[in-house]
PDB file of C-alpha atoms and ligand atoms in Angstrom:
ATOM      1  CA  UNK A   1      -1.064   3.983   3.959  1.00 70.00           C
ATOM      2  CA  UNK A   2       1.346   1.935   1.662  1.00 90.00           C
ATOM      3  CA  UNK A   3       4.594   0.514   2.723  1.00 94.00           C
ATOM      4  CA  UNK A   4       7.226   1.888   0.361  1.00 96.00           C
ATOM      5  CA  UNK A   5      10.691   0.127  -0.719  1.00 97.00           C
ATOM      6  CA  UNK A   6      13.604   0.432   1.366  1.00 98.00           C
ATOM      7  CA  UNK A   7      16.884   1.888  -1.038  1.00 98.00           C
ATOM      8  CA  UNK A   8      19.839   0.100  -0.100  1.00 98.00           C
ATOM      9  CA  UNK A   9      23.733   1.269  -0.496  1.00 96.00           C
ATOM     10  CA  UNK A  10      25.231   1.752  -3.346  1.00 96.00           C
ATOM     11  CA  UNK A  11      21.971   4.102  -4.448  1.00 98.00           C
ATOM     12  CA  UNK A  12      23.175   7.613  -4.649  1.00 98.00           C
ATOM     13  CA  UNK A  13      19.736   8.954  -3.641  1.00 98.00           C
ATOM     14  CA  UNK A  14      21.555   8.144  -0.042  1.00 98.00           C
ATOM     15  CA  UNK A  15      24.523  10.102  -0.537  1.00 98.00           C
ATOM     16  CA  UNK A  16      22.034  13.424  -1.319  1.00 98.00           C
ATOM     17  CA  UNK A  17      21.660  16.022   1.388  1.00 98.00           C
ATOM     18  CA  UNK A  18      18.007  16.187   1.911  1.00 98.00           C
ATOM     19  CA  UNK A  19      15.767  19.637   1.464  1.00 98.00           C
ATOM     20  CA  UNK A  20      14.220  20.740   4.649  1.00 98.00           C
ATOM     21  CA  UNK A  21      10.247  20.677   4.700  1.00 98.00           C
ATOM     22  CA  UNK A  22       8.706  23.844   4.073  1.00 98.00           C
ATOM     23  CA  UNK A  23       4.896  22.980   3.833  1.00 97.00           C
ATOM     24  CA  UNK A  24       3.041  20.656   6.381  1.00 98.00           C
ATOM     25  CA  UNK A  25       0.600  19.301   4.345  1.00 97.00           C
ATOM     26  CA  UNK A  26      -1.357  15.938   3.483  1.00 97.00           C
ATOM     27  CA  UNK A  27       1.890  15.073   1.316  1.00 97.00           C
ATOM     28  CA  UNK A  28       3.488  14.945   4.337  1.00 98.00           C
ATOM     29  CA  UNK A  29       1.170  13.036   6.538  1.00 98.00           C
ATOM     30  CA  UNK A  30       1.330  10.168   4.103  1.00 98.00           C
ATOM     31  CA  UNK A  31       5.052  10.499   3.923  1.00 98.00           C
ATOM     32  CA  UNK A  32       5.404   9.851   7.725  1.00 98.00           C
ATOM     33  CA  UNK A  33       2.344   7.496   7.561  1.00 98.00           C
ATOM     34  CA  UNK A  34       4.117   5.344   5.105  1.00 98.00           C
ATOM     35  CA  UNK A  35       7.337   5.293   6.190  1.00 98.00           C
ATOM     36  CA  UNK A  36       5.881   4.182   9.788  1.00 98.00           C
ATOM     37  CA  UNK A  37       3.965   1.168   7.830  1.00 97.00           C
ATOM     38  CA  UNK A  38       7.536   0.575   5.860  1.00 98.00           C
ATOM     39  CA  UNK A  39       9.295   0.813   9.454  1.00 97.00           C
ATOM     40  CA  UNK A  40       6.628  -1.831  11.336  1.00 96.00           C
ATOM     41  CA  UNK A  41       6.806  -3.717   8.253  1.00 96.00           C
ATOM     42  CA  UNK A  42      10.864  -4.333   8.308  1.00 95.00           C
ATOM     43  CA  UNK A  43      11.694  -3.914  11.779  1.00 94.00           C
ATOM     44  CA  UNK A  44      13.686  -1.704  13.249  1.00 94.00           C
ATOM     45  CA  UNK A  45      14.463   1.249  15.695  1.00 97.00           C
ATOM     46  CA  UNK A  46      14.011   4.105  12.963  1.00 98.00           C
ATOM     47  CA  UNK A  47      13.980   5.300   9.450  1.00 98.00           C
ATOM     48  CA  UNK A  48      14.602   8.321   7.185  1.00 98.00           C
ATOM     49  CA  UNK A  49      12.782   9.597   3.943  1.00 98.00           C
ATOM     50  CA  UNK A  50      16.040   9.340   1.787  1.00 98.00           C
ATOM     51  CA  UNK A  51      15.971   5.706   2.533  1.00 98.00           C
ATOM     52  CA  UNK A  52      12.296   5.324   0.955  1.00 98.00           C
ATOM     53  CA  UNK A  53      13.992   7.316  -2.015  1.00 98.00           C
ATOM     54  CA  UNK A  54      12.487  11.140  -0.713  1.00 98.00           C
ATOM     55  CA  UNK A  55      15.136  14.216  -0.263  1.00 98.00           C
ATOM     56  CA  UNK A  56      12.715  15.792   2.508  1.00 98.00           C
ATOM     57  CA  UNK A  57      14.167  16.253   6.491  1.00 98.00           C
ATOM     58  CA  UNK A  58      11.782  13.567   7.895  1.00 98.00           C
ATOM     59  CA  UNK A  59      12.841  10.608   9.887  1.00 98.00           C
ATOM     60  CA  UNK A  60      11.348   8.688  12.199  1.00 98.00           C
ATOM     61  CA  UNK A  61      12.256   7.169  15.504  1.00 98.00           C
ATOM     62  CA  UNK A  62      10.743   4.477  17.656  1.00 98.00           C
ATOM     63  CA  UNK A  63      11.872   3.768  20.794  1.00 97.00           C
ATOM     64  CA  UNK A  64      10.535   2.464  24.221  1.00 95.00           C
ATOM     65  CA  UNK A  65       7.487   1.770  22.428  1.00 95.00           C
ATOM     66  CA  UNK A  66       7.132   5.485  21.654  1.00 97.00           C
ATOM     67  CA  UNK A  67       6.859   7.315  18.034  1.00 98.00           C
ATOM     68  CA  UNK A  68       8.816  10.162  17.536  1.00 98.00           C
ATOM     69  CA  UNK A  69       8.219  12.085  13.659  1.00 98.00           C
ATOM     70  CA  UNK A  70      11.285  14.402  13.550  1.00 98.00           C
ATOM     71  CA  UNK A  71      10.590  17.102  10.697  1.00 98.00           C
ATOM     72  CA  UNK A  72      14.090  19.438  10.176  1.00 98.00           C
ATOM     73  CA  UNK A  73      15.692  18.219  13.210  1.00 98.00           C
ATOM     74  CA  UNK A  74      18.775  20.118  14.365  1.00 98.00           C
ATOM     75  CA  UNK A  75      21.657  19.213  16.846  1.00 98.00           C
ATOM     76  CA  UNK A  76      21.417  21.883  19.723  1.00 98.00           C
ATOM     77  CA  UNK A  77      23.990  20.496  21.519  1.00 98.00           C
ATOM     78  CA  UNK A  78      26.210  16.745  22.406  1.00 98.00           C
ATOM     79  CA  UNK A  79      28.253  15.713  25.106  1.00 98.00           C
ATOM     80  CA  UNK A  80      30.257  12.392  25.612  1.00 98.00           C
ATOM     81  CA  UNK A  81      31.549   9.958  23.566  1.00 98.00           C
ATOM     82  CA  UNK A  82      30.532   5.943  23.314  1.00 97.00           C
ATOM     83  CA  UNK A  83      30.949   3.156  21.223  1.00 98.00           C
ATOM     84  CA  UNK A  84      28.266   0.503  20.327  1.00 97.00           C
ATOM     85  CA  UNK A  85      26.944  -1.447  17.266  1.00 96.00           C
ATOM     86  CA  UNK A  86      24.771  -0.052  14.931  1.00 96.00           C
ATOM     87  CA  UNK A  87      22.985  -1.621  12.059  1.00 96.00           C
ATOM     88  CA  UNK A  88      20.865  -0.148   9.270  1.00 97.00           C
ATOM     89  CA  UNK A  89      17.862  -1.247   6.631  1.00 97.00           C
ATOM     90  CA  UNK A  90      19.167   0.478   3.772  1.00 98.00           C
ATOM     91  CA  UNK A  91      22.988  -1.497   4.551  1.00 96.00           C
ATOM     92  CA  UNK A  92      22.030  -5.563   4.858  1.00 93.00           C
ATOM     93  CA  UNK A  93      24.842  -8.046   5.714  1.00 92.00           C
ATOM     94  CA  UNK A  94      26.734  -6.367   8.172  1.00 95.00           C
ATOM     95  CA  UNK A  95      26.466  -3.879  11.752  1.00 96.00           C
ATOM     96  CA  UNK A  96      29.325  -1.926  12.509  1.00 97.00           C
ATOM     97  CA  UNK A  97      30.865  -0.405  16.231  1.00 98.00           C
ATOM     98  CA  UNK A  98      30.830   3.537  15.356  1.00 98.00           C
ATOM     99  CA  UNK A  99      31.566   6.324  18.342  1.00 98.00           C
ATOM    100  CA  UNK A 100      28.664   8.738  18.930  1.00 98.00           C
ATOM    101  CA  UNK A 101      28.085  11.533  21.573  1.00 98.00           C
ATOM    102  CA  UNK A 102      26.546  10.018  25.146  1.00 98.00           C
ATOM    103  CA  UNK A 103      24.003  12.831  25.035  1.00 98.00           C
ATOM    104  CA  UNK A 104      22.159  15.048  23.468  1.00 98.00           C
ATOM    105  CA  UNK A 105      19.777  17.919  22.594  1.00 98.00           C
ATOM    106  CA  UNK A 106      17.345  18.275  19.546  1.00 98.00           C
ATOM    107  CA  UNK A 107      15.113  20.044  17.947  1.00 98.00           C
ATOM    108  CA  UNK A 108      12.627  19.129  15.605  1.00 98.00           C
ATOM    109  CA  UNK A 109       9.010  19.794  14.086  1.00 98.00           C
ATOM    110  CA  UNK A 110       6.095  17.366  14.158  1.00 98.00           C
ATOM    111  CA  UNK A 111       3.776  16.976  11.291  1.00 97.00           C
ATOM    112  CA  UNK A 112       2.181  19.688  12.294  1.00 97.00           C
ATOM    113  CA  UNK A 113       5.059  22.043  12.333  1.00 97.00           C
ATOM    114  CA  UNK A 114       5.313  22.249  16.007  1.00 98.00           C
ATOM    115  CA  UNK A 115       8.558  22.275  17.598  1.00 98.00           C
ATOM    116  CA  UNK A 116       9.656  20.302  20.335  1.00 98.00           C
ATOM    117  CA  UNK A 117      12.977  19.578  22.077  1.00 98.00           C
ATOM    118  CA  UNK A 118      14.312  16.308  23.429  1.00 98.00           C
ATOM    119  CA  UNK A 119      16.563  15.511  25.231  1.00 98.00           C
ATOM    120  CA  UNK A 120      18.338  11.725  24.590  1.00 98.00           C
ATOM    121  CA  UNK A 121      21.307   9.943  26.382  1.00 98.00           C
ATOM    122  CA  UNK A 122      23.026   6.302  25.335  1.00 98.00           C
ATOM    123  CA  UNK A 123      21.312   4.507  22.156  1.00 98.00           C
ATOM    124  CA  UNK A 124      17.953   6.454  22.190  1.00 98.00           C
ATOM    125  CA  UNK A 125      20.796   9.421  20.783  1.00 98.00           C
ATOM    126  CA  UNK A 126      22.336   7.285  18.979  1.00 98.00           C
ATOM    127  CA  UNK A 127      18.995   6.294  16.977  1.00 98.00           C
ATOM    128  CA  UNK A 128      18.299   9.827  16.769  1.00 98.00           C
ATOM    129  CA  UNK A 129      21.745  11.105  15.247  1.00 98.00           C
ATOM    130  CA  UNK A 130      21.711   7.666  12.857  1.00 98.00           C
ATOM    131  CA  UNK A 131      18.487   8.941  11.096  1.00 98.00           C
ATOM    132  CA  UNK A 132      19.810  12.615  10.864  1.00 98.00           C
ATOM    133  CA  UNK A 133      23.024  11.912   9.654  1.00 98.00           C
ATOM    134  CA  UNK A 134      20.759  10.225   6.560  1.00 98.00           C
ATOM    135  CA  UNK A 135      19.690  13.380   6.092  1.00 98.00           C
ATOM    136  CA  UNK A 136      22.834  14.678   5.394  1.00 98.00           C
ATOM    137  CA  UNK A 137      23.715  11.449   3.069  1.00 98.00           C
ATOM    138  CA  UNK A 138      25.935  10.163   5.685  1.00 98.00           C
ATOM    139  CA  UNK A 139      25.498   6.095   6.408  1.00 98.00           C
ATOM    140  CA  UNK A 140      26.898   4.230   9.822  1.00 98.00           C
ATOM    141  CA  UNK A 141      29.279   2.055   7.482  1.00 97.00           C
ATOM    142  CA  UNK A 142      31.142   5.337   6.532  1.00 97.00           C
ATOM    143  CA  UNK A 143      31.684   6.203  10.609  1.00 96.00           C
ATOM    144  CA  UNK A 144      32.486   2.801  11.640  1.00 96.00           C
ATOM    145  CA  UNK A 145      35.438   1.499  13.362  1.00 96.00           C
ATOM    146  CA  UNK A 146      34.844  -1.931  13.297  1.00 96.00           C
ATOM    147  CA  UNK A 147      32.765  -3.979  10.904  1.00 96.00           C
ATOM    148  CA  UNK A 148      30.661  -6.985  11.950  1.00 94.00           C
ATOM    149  CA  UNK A 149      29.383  -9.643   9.690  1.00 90.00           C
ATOM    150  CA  UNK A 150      26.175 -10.879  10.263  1.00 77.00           C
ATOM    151  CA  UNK A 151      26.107 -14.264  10.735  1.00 72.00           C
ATOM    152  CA  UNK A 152      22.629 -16.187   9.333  1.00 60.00           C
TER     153      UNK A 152
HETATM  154 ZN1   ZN B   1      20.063   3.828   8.648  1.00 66.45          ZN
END
């Protein structure tokens, strides 16, 4: 495993729409193996392969103590709306309040191309639809609707 370098705004590998993964292979293992090592290394809830500068579907979530490796996730269906703050590795210096759905439905496909559902309500969505919307080049600050500076 080898912890890769997080890309940061301002990059326009973030503003790509990422490919979906075709082949589950070794390439792929160390993808989602490095990006967890990158993720434990940094600190935070998740990350997505854009943000370690690859235009594959793959994020990765970790909540509650618990792993999830989302390969081609898809929105099934959202419900709600709520408001909370929302931060990002790839977008230092600031957090932002941006309105996501309440709950939610995905789909996705492990590293071994296995799909599963989940169902997510309050910030474990929110996590969820963060990373995907990197998929789709899309960053919190864009959604926001009100900044916060961090203070040091
Ligand atoms: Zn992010």
């Amino acid at each position: 495993m080898a912890k890769r370098n997080i890309i940061k705004m301002g990059d326009p590998i973030l503003r790509k729409t990422s490919k979906p993964v075709e082949v589950f292979d070794g390439k792929l293992y160390q993808l989602i193996d490095d990006m967890t090592e990158t993720l434990h290394a940094v600190g935070g809830l998740g990350l997505a392969a854009p943000q370690v500068g690859i235009l594959k579907r793959v994020c990765i979530v970790e909540y509650d103590d618990k792993l999830y490796e989302l390969v081609n996730p898809v929105l099934l269906r959202s419900s709600g709306k709520c408001v909370d703050n929302e931060g990002c590795l790839s977008v230092p210096g600031f957090r932002g309040l941006v309105e996501r759905p309440q709950e939610i439905d995905i789909r996705y496909y492990d590293r071994n191309g296995v799909p599963h559902e989940q169902h997510a309500e309050g910030y474990f969505a929110r996590v969820f639809l963060h990373e995907m919307d990197h998929l789709d080049g899309i960053l919190f600050a864009d959604k926001m609707i009100k900044k916060i500076i961090d203070r040091d």
